């Protein structure tokens, strides 16, 4: 009797997703070392990778890269299944939902910065809702909306510009 | 600056502006902890008056040291005068937020604001 072998076809897209996800995970780890004045206010550098993948390879691959990053990133930081993981996941899912729509906007008018800002707002909205429903069941959390929204706008613009710059400098 | 500006497309400005407007409008709406609508005056722990924060008025409470004067104006209240030696409750000034409290301990009087939602004093997780 011979042992049956299962051959998994690895496509070019798979390798690409793995590479991009690895880059995003590195950024997640690097970012975990940056001190934050308020839990939840982070630059979200890994989203630069999501923006680039979205622009170059479409929403499906961007979703893969983002979800792999959330999963593997949380395992490496030791947050898997902890509140931080669920917050990242909720933020990521909401962002991806918004990006699914935003990526259909005409590209001549709306660039990566638009994608980034819209996704950042979706991210923070999802997280605040989860926090309100689960972690801090009181409307008091909404007093922090201006802080989170301001951070989302700032980091959304910065990340979008970085993504646009990187793509401008390295045309595939 | 220039090499970064060329990366922005017309719609990007629109999105950034919309984002800025969203942040701007969220500041006054949500920064304050709701509004207070009732001033509860207590003497020796029992409620002696519940004054709605709608119309201006003054209210006197007589305690062991003398008369404490509570002043109410639309949306805020304070202890205007009090015979307590250190005047802590008077120096606190106007109270505007729900659950904020001024206590004139020597005269056994307290003034606390309440909002329509009870709220919590503290939360921990």
Coordinates of C-alpha atoms in Angstrom, one line a residue:
Chain A
X1 CA 0.0 0.0 0.0
X2 CA 1.4 3.3 -0.9
X3 CA 0.9 6.4 1.1
X4 CA -1.3 8.8 -0.7
X5 CA 0.1 12.2 -1.2
X6 CA -2.0 15.3 -1.5
X7 CA -0.6 17.8 -3.8
X8 CA -1.6 21.4 -3.2
X9 CA -1.4 23.6 -6.2
X10 CA 0.3 26.8 -5.3
X11 CA -0.6 29.6 -7.6
X12 CA 1.3 32.8 -8.3
X13 CA -1.5 34.7 -6.4
X14 CA -0.9 32.4 -3.3
X15 CA 2.7 33.3 -3.2
X16 CA 2.0 36.9 -3.7
X17 CA -0.6 36.9 -0.9
X18 CA 1.9 35.1 1.4
X19 CA 4.6 37.7 0.7
X20 CA 2.4 40.7 1.2
X21 CA 0.9 39.1 4.4
X22 CA 4.5 38.6 5.7
X23 CA 5.3 42.2 5.1
X24 CA 2.0 43.3 6.9
X25 CA 2.8 41.0 9.8
X26 CA 6.3 42.6 10.2
X27 CA 4.7 46.0 10.3
X28 CA 2.2 44.8 12.9
X29 CA 5.0 43.6 15.1
X30 CA 7.0 46.7 14.7
X31 CA 4.0 48.8 15.5
X32 CA 3.3 46.8 18.7
X33 CA 6.5 48.3 20.0
X34 CA 5.4 51.9 19.5
X35 CA 3.9 53.3 22.7
X36 CA 0.4 54.7 22.4
X37 CA -1.2 57.5 24.4
X38 CA -4.6 55.8 24.4
X39 CA -5.4 52.2 23.8
X40 CA -6.7 51.9 20.2
X41 CA -4.9 54.9 18.8
X42 CA -2.3 53.3 16.5
X43 CA -0.9 54.3 13.1
X44 CA -2.1 51.0 11.6
X45 CA 1.0 50.8 9.4
X46 CA 0.1 47.3 8.2
X47 CA -2.8 48.8 6.4
X48 CA -0.4 50.3 3.9
X49 CA 0.1 46.8 2.6
X50 CA -3.6 46.3 2.3
X51 CA -3.9 49.5 0.3
X52 CA -1.2 48.5 -2.1
X53 CA -2.6 45.0 -2.6
X54 CA -6.1 46.4 -3.1
X55 CA -4.8 48.9 -5.7
X56 CA -2.7 46.4 -7.6
X57 CA -4.5 43.0 -7.2
X58 CA -8.0 43.8 -6.2
X59 CA -10.2 43.3 -3.2
X60 CA -10.1 39.5 -2.9
X61 CA -6.3 39.4 -2.4
X62 CA -6.5 42.5 -0.1
X63 CA -9.0 40.7 2.1
X64 CA -6.7 37.6 2.3
X65 CA -3.7 39.6 3.2
X66 CA -5.6 41.6 5.8
X67 CA -7.2 38.6 7.5
X68 CA -4.0 36.6 7.5
X69 CA -2.2 39.5 9.0
X70 CA -4.8 39.9 11.8
X71 CA -4.6 36.2 12.6
X72 CA -0.8 35.7 12.4
X73 CA -0.1 39.1 13.9
X74 CA -2.2 38.4 17.0
X75 CA -0.6 35.0 17.4
X76 CA 2.9 36.5 17.4
X77 CA 2.0 39.4 19.7
X78 CA 0.2 36.9 22.0
X79 CA -3.2 38.5 21.6
X80 CA -4.9 35.6 19.8
X81 CA -8.6 35.4 21.0
X82 CA -7.9 38.2 23.5
X83 CA -10.0 41.4 23.3
X84 CA -7.3 43.0 21.1
X85 CA -7.7 40.3 18.5
X86 CA -11.5 40.7 18.3
X87 CA -11.0 44.5 18.0
X88 CA -8.5 44.1 15.2
X89 CA -10.8 41.6 13.5
X90 CA -13.9 43.7 13.7
X91 CA -12.0 46.8 12.5
X92 CA -10.5 44.8 9.6
X93 CA -13.8 43.3 8.6
X94 CA -15.6 46.7 8.6
X95 CA -12.7 48.3 6.7
X96 CA -12.8 45.5 4.1
X97 CA -16.5 46.0 3.7
X98 CA -16.0 49.7 3.1
X99 CA -13.1 49.1 0.8
X100 CA -15.2 46.7 -1.3
X101 CA -17.3 49.7 -2.2
X102 CA -14.6 52.3 -2.2
X103 CA -12.4 50.3 -4.6
X104 CA -15.2 50.7 -7.2
X105 CA -14.9 54.5 -7.1
X106 CA -13.4 55.9 -10.3
X107 CA -9.6 55.7 -9.9
X108 CA -8.8 58.9 -11.7
X109 CA -10.6 60.8 -9.0
X110 CA -10.2 58.6 -5.9
X111 CA -6.7 57.3 -5.0
X112 CA -5.2 55.3 -2.2
X113 CA -5.7 58.2 0.2
X114 CA -9.4 58.1 -0.2
X115 CA -9.4 54.3 0.3
X116 CA -7.2 54.8 3.4
X117 CA -9.3 57.5 5.0
X118 CA -12.6 55.7 4.4
X119 CA -11.2 52.4 5.7
X120 CA -9.7 54.1 8.8
X121 CA -13.1 55.6 9.7
X122 CA -14.8 52.2 9.1
X123 CA -12.1 50.6 11.3
X124 CA -12.6 52.9 14.2
X125 CA -16.4 52.8 13.9
X126 CA -16.4 49.0 14.1
X127 CA -14.1 48.9 17.0
X128 CA -16.1 51.5 19.0
X129 CA -19.2 49.5 18.4
X130 CA -17.6 46.4 19.6
X131 CA -16.2 48.2 22.7
X132 CA -19.6 49.7 23.4
X133 CA -21.4 46.3 23.0
X134 CA -18.9 44.1 24.8
X135 CA -16.1 45.7 26.7
X136 CA -17.4 48.9 28.1
X137 CA -21.2 48.7 28.0
X138 CA -21.8 52.4 28.6
X139 CA -22.3 55.3 26.3
X140 CA -19.3 57.0 28.0
X141 CA -17.0 55.4 25.4
X142 CA -18.5 57.6 22.7
X143 CA -17.0 60.6 24.4
X144 CA -13.7 59.4 22.9
X145 CA -15.1 59.5 19.4
X146 CA -13.5 62.9 18.5
X147 CA -10.1 61.5 19.6
X148 CA -10.5 58.3 17.6
X149 CA -12.0 60.0 14.6
X150 CA -9.2 62.6 14.6
X151 CA -6.6 59.8 14.8
X152 CA -8.4 57.9 12.0
X153 CA -8.3 60.9 9.7
X154 CA -4.6 61.7 10.4
X155 CA -3.3 58.2 10.1
X156 CA -5.7 57.5 7.2
X157 CA -4.1 60.3 5.2
X158 CA -0.6 59.4 6.2
X159 CA -0.9 55.7 5.4
X160 CA -2.7 56.5 2.1
X161 CA 0.1 58.9 1.1
X162 CA 2.8 56.3 2.0
X163 CA 1.0 53.6 0.0
X164 CA 0.6 56.0 -3.0
X165 CA 4.3 57.0 -2.7
X166 CA 5.5 53.4 -2.6
X167 CA 3.5 52.5 -5.6
X168 CA 4.7 55.5 -7.5
X169 CA 8.3 54.7 -6.8
X170 CA 8.1 51.0 -7.6
X171 CA 5.9 50.5 -10.7
X172 CA 5.4 46.8 -11.1
Chain B
X1 CA 5.7 68.8 0.1
X2 CA 5.3 68.9 -3.6
X3 CA 6.1 65.3 -4.3
X4 CA 3.5 64.3 -1.8
X5 CA 0.8 66.6 -3.1
X6 CA 0.9 65.1 -6.6
X7 CA -0.2 61.8 -5.0
X8 CA -3.6 63.3 -4.1
X9 CA -6.4 63.1 -6.6
X10 CA -9.4 65.5 -6.7
X11 CA -11.7 63.0 -4.9
X12 CA -9.1 62.5 -2.2
X13 CA -9.4 66.2 -1.2
X14 CA -13.2 65.7 -1.0
X15 CA -12.8 62.6 1.2
X16 CA -10.3 64.4 3.5
X17 CA -12.6 67.4 3.8
X18 CA -15.6 65.1 4.6
X19 CA -13.4 63.4 7.2
X20 CA -12.4 66.7 8.7
X21 CA -16.1 67.8 8.9
X22 CA -17.0 64.5 10.5
X23 CA -14.3 65.0 13.1
X24 CA -15.3 68.6 13.7
X25 CA -18.9 67.9 14.2
X26 CA -18.2 65.0 16.6
X27 CA -16.2 67.3 19.0
X28 CA -19.0 69.4 20.5
X29 CA -21.6 66.6 20.2
X30 CA -19.8 64.0 22.1
X31 CA -17.1 65.6 24.1
X32 CA -19.3 66.6 27.0
X33 CA -20.7 64.0 29.3
X34 CA -24.3 64.6 28.4
X35 CA -26.2 67.5 30.0
X36 CA -27.5 67.7 33.5
X37 CA -31.1 68.6 34.0
X38 CA -31.8 68.4 37.7
X39 CA -30.0 69.8 40.9
X40 CA -30.6 67.6 43.9
X41 CA -30.1 69.4 47.2
X42 CA -29.6 67.2 50.3
X43 CA -29.4 68.0 54.0
X44 CA -28.1 65.3 56.3
X45 CA -28.4 62.9 53.4
X46 CA -32.1 63.5 52.8
X47 CA -33.4 65.2 49.7
X48 CA -34.8 68.7 50.5
X49 CA -35.2 69.9 47.0
X50 CA -35.0 68.8 43.4
X51 CA -34.5 71.9 41.3
X52 CA -34.9 71.6 37.5
X53 CA -32.0 73.4 35.6
X54 CA -34.4 75.3 33.4
X55 CA -35.1 78.6 35.0
X56 CA -32.8 80.7 37.2
X57 CA -33.6 80.6 40.9
X58 CA -32.1 80.6 44.4
X59 CA -32.8 78.2 47.1
X60 CA -31.9 78.4 50.8
X61 CA -31.1 75.4 53.0
X62 CA -30.7 75.9 56.7
X63 CA -28.0 73.7 58.4
X64 CA -26.4 73.6 61.8
X65 CA -24.0 76.5 61.0
X66 CA -26.4 78.7 59.1
X67 CA -28.0 79.1 55.6
X68 CA -26.5 77.7 52.5
X69 CA -27.6 79.4 49.3
X70 CA -27.9 77.3 46.2
X71 CA -28.1 79.1 42.9
X72 CA -29.5 77.5 39.8
X73 CA -29.2 78.8 36.2
X74 CA -30.2 77.1 33.0
X75 CA -27.9 74.1 32.6
X76 CA -25.8 74.7 35.7
X77 CA -25.9 75.1 39.5
X78 CA -23.6 76.2 42.3
X79 CA -23.4 76.8 46.0
X80 CA -23.5 80.6 46.0
X81 CA -23.0 81.1 49.7
X82 CA -22.2 78.9 52.6
X83 CA -21.2 79.4 56.3
X84 CA -18.6 76.6 56.2
X85 CA -15.1 77.8 57.3
X86 CA -13.1 76.6 54.3
X87 CA -15.7 77.3 51.6
X88 CA -14.7 74.3 49.5
X89 CA -18.2 73.9 48.0
X90 CA -18.4 77.5 47.1
X91 CA -15.0 77.6 45.5
X92 CA -16.0 74.6 43.3
X93 CA -18.0 77.1 41.3
X94 CA -20.6 76.1 38.7
X95 CA -21.4 72.4 38.3
X96 CA -22.5 71.5 34.8
X97 CA -22.0 67.8 34.3
X98 CA -24.3 65.0 35.5
X99 CA -23.2 63.4 38.8
X100 CA -20.9 66.2 39.7
X101 CA -21.3 67.1 43.3
X102 CA -20.4 70.0 45.7
X103 CA -20.5 69.0 49.4
X104 CA -20.6 71.6 52.2
X105 CA -19.8 69.0 54.9
X106 CA -19.7 71.4 57.9
X107 CA -23.2 72.6 57.2
X108 CA -24.4 69.1 56.3
X109 CA -25.6 70.2 52.8
X110 CA -24.8 68.7 49.4
X111 CA -25.7 69.7 45.9
X112 CA -25.5 67.1 43.1
X113 CA -26.5 67.3 39.5
X114 CA -28.3 64.5 37.7
X115 CA -28.8 63.8 34.1
X116 CA -31.7 61.8 32.5
X117 CA -29.5 58.8 32.3
X118 CA -28.3 57.6 35.6
X119 CA -24.8 56.8 34.4
X120 CA -22.0 55.3 36.4
X121 CA -19.5 56.9 38.8
X122 CA -16.8 54.5 37.6
X123 CA -16.3 51.4 35.5
X124 CA -13.6 48.9 35.5
X125 CA -12.8 46.1 33.3

